[in-house]
Amino acid sequence: MKELSKAYEAKKYEDAIYKRWEQSGFFDPDVCIKKRVSKKTAKPFSIVLPPPNVTGTLHMGHAVMLAVQDVMIRYHRMKGEITLWLPGTDHAAIATQTKVEKMIFDAEHKTRQDMGREAFLRRVEQFARESHDTIVNQCKKMGASLDWSREAFTLDDARTLAVRTMFKQMYDDGIIYRGDRIVNWDPVMQSNVSDDEIEWKEETTAFYYLKYGPFVIGTARPETKFGDKYIVMHPDDQRYKKYQHGQKLEADWLNGKITATIVKDKAADMAFGTGVMTITPWHDATDFDIALRHKLDREQIIDYNGKLLPIAGEFAGLDIVEARPKIIEKLKTRGLLETIDEKYVHRVATNYRGGGVIEPQIRKQWFIGVTREFQRGGKKVTLKKLMQAAVKNGDIEIIPDRFNKTYFHWIDNLRDWCISRQIWYGHRVPVWYRGNEVFCGVQSPKGAGWEQDPDTLDTWFSSGLWTFSTLGWPKKTKDLVAYHPTSVLETGYDILFFWVARMILMTTYALGKVPFQTVYLHGLVRDEQGRKMSKSLGNIIDPLDMISQFGTDATRLSLIVGNTPGNDMKLSEAKVAGFRNFTNKLWNVARFMLLNVKKPKVIIQRPQGKTLADKWILVRLTATIQEVTTRLEAYNFSLAGETLRRFTWDELADWYLEIAKVEGNKDRILNYILNTILKLWHPFMPFVTEAIWQEVYRGKTVLLGARWPEANTLTSAKKITQEFALMQSIVIGLRAIRSDYRIDPANKIPVLMNTRKQKKLLQTLSPVIRDLARTGEMTVATSVKRPVASVAFVVQTGVEVFVDLLGVVDKEKERMRLQKEIDTLAPYVASLEKKLSNEQFVTNAPSSVVDEQRRKLNETREKLSKIIAQQKSLS
């Protein structure tokens, strides 16, 4: 057969291979069923792709997601399960609109208001289509075996029907309501934003202590205090026990005398400042809750443009940043400023889409009431209880399970969800008004005079339906019946609350079942120093750049091996390059094996090994199949990859193939091993394995559709492993002697092996040992004395190996060389020991420096000990 080239060239194969996969039909479970799956016996395995935003290109976080999910999908497809991986993209309302608005303004100096709603939305939709095409191409470059025939978009017609149906059902159940509550308002964007769109930025600012009647209160925002007329203190605070809840008192304040009311509430922090605070219910979520509990007045101080209202007197109309120093000056003049802490550190809420500072506001908005009761199965339930029960009852497993605690903490503190946004791009609220009439429906109302609510829905509302809207809901489609609940949701831990929890909310409400059985959370991809990747640091690694340089398989492996669930991982170009080297290693392993296989067969039964090496490699391959399968089933993808790499490089390439060169005649067994390892590696490295498969089997089948290898236990595995380990120990020991004594490779040193019970085995293995260790004459004897001019080592109990150094090593010269090394290393060990015994150094030096010194000491001690032993052996 045709010989493989000496190096694997990813660019030569990848695009053509992906087209071959698409043409094969195996991405589509319906086609797959017809080709090789029994629908009656096979179970389904399904994942819906977390939809990337149509705002640009994929980043390393997306690449991790695609790599991990594709490993799962390819493995379960090869197992013979009915496997669906459903793709799609997210319209990402605020993110997309903000990006397009900026692009238009930068290019044309026009705002969306200048353009009008319809014209602006046409521009956004054009951008979204172009971005979608880029994302699809990048998913294909990553090798993602998605069923493109079922692709969805959160803003397409089918998802619009699902969104409107869900909204109406919740509205009719009284779960969705319109009310006046506090929201995250961005004065720059002129819209509410969700909690997940808040970026908290730490800043150092001034903190002001102000006189308020007999009390001192603290604030970082004096501009909100004009309407403060409630003094809140903890009911258990003994410092203020003489004050009664509801008590009135007079106080001088910013605009003159004010009548204040005492409010006793546990929200007051007795340890913060003086333990007393005034509240601004309109502009602070905690204050709003206090006002709600005690039915207090709420008055707006700052308008929706971030400017002060008439209640601020002479400061009305000023921007709050401009007004603050003037307000402080007035407080000084009125004798109300006690002191200022200039180094107060706190967190400021900003909209990460544009950086506008959030100003909490009370607005009439649409909300989902998470504690509102509704009927389910004859019982009264709440969304909050459904979300808690889904994980608590074990219907959903979160990996790693430490995130259970995080999930419950978030659900326990969950507020009603504000779902309306004042932007144009997205699902418009399906509610219409005509005078005092209100109509909520899937279709617009009949008759004239109706006006649709101008707001759009939070993008998480539509993506919260993702696992079942993509399968055809609200219709009861065959896909919905077959694949829901989905098997796994794989996503980043950073959106556990914002998306995962909301999908659980939506699905348990709409379908009465969970959206997925398992949640697998991956961590963030950081640079090699552990820093977050950002443009400002210049440390962003683009997955497409890595694919172009090193190939897709190397890029995927770098994102899987060393990546454990829930933990951030470090990535560097060097790591990707290292896996490119391994990709070439696999290619060259295949190249050697094919040179020794006459007629490769696609289907081949496991052969019977003839030699010990044959039997050993079959034992190790069987164990590897078992271990990789077990780890994949347990979602330990990194360990599965490491297990495969260890077998391929350390056991197959370094040992068995070297022995095969000596023993020869390995046609059938090499065919079987190659066939099997290509299948095992395929979920991790789909392109190079498919490329080898096509070269070997000449397009008869696609590896994508091959069956996962079975691991039938071999007899005498323990005995085979022990005997091969004996041979390995002898070879390793002989190689070490050659290295330690710097014996020229051409010098075939004679070896004597002394054994009581293993003579026959060692005689059989002698040719292999002699070739691997490059020795000369090899004698196996029983109960012999050690030759005078030899070094010896014990391999196992009852086996000794003697290497005759007569005429090979000048003992005196070698002893002198070793003594020089001892004289150099011994003082260095002493100096390190002295440094590490110094408590001041150990206490004050950075831990990384101390650890490095300890590492050097351990390594040098080991090296010194070995050299001393060598010197003694020459005596």
Tab-separated table of C-alpha atoms in Angstrom, residues 731-874:
chain	number	residue	atom	x	y	z
A	731	VAL	CA	16.572	-2.927	29.908
A	732	ILE	CA	16.134	0.275	31.925
A	733	GLY	CA	18.887	-0.785	34.328
A	734	LEU	CA	21.308	-1.591	31.520
A	735	ARG	CA	20.578	1.679	29.771
A	736	ALA	CA	21.194	3.539	33.045
A	737	ILE	CA	24.617	1.862	33.441
A	738	ARG	CA	25.549	2.856	29.906
A	739	SER	CA	24.550	6.439	30.680
A	740	ASP	CA	26.105	6.610	34.138
A	741	TYR	CA	29.459	5.242	33.011
A	742	ARG	CA	29.361	7.001	29.644
A	743	ILE	CA	29.835	3.784	27.708
A	744	ASP	CA	29.992	4.277	23.961
A	745	PRO	CA	26.865	2.900	22.172
A	746	ALA	CA	29.102	0.909	19.831
A	747	ASN	CA	30.705	-0.912	22.776
A	748	LYS	CA	28.730	-4.152	23.200
A	749	ILE	CA	29.247	-4.834	26.895
A	750	PRO	CA	28.814	-8.446	28.086
A	751	VAL	CA	26.032	-9.160	30.590
A	752	LEU	CA	25.469	-12.023	33.027
A	753	MET	CA	22.017	-12.598	34.523
A	754	ASN	CA	21.813	-14.710	37.650
A	755	THR	CA	18.424	-16.217	38.544
A	756	ARG	CA	16.956	-19.188	40.338
A	757	LYS	CA	13.435	-19.407	38.857
A	758	GLN	CA	13.357	-17.238	35.718
A	759	LYS	CA	16.103	-18.848	33.633
A	760	LYS	CA	13.868	-20.092	30.819
A	761	LEU	CA	12.011	-16.775	30.579
A	762	LEU	CA	15.217	-14.722	30.548
A	763	GLN	CA	16.771	-16.952	27.910
A	764	THR	CA	13.717	-16.381	25.721
A	765	LEU	CA	13.870	-12.616	26.288
A	766	SER	CA	17.645	-12.302	25.853
A	767	PRO	CA	17.558	-11.360	22.122
A	768	VAL	CA	15.070	-8.549	22.805
A	769	ILE	CA	16.955	-7.311	25.868
A	770	ARG	CA	20.257	-7.428	24.002
A	771	ASP	CA	18.871	-5.360	21.131
A	772	LEU	CA	17.023	-2.764	23.253
A	773	ALA	CA	19.925	-2.276	25.671
A	774	ARG	CA	22.658	-2.572	23.015
A	775	THR	CA	24.641	-5.156	24.940
A	776	GLY	CA	27.036	-7.835	23.814
A	777	GLU	CA	27.024	-11.450	24.866
A	778	MET	CA	24.223	-12.211	27.337
A	779	THR	CA	24.460	-15.246	29.608
A	780	VAL	CA	21.724	-16.583	31.900
A	781	ALA	CA	22.905	-18.746	34.798
A	782	THR	CA	21.850	-19.907	38.223
A	783	SER	CA	23.725	-19.343	41.496
A	784	VAL	CA	26.903	-17.757	40.096
A	785	LYS	CA	29.254	-15.451	41.917
A	786	ARG	CA	29.583	-11.849	40.909
A	787	PRO	CA	32.375	-11.267	38.390
A	788	VAL	CA	35.262	-9.202	39.770
A	789	ALA	CA	35.184	-6.356	37.247
A	790	SER	CA	31.441	-5.738	37.179
A	791	VAL	CA	28.663	-3.515	38.412
A	792	ALA	CA	25.434	-5.129	39.488
A	793	PHE	CA	21.827	-4.311	40.147
A	794	VAL	CA	18.912	-6.285	41.480
A	795	VAL	CA	15.855	-6.275	39.242
A	796	GLN	CA	13.511	-8.388	41.336
A	797	THR	CA	13.900	-10.828	44.181
A	798	GLY	CA	15.873	-13.741	42.802
A	799	VAL	CA	17.230	-11.925	39.719
A	800	GLU	CA	20.634	-10.205	39.536
A	801	VAL	CA	22.244	-8.574	36.520
A	802	PHE	CA	26.019	-8.174	36.255
A	803	VAL	CA	27.640	-5.904	33.665
A	804	ASP	CA	31.290	-6.726	32.957
A	805	LEU	CA	33.220	-3.431	32.847
A	806	LEU	CA	36.637	-4.989	32.315
A	807	GLY	CA	38.308	-3.128	29.488
A	808	VAL	CA	35.228	-0.949	29.081
A	809	VAL	CA	35.715	1.561	31.883
A	810	ASP	CA	38.981	2.937	33.269
A	811	LYS	CA	38.031	2.548	36.936
A	812	GLU	CA	40.550	4.998	38.335
A	813	LYS	CA	39.783	7.653	35.768
A	814	GLU	CA	36.036	7.158	36.315
A	815	ARG	CA	36.437	7.365	40.103
A	816	MET	CA	38.317	10.661	39.725
A	817	ARG	CA	35.614	12.056	37.428
A	818	LEU	CA	32.927	11.077	39.861
A	819	GLN	CA	34.886	12.573	42.781
A	820	LYS	CA	35.018	15.925	40.966
A	821	GLU	CA	31.241	15.858	40.638
A	822	ILE	CA	30.879	14.956	44.323
A	823	ASP	CA	33.210	17.825	45.296
A	824	THR	CA	31.014	20.240	43.310
A	825	LEU	CA	27.630	18.977	44.427
A	826	ALA	CA	28.289	18.389	48.145
A	827	PRO	CA	28.982	22.084	49.001
A	828	TYR	CA	25.945	23.132	46.946
A	829	VAL	CA	23.731	20.732	48.937
A	830	ALA	CA	25.192	22.123	52.167
A	831	SER	CA	24.477	25.718	51.107
A	832	LEU	CA	20.865	24.895	50.210
A	833	GLU	CA	20.366	23.058	53.514
A	834	LYS	CA	21.721	26.070	55.392
A	835	LYS	CA	19.449	28.480	53.534
A	836	LEU	CA	16.346	26.366	54.146
A	837	SER	CA	17.172	25.952	57.821
A	838	ASN	CA	17.121	29.750	58.169
A	839	GLU	CA	13.656	30.548	59.589
A	840	GLN	CA	13.900	34.172	58.498
A	841	PHE	CA	14.401	33.160	54.858
A	842	VAL	CA	11.593	30.573	54.914
A	843	THR	CA	9.201	33.041	56.587
A	844	ASN	CA	9.948	36.160	54.525
A	845	ALA	CA	10.748	34.830	51.056
A	846	PRO	CA	7.868	34.280	48.608
A	847	SER	CA	6.511	30.744	48.865
A	848	SER	CA	7.335	30.119	45.196
A	849	VAL	CA	11.010	30.945	45.879
A	850	VAL	CA	11.121	28.672	48.945
A	851	ASP	CA	9.465	25.840	47.002
A	852	GLU	CA	11.967	26.236	44.181
A	853	GLN	CA	14.902	26.020	46.625
A	854	ARG	CA	13.440	22.861	48.166
A	855	ARG	CA	13.001	21.336	44.727
A	856	LYS	CA	16.643	22.065	43.848
A	857	LEU	CA	17.802	20.558	47.152
A	858	ASN	CA	15.860	17.329	46.615
A	859	GLU	CA	17.098	16.956	43.044
A	860	THR	CA	20.735	17.652	43.946
A	861	ARG	CA	20.647	15.286	46.937
A	862	GLU	CA	19.291	12.515	44.692
A	863	LYS	CA	21.965	13.147	42.066
A	864	LEU	CA	24.733	13.227	44.687
A	865	SER	CA	23.502	9.990	46.264
A	866	LYS	CA	23.520	8.272	42.881
A	867	ILE	CA	27.072	9.415	42.054
A	868	ILE	CA	28.374	8.244	45.447
A	869	ALA	CA	26.776	4.831	44.819
A	870	GLN	CA	28.424	4.674	41.384
A	871	GLN	CA	31.790	5.470	42.882
A	872	LYS	CA	31.404	2.760	45.498
A	873	SER	CA	30.448	0.237	42.813
A	874	LEU	CA	33.847	0.807	41.208
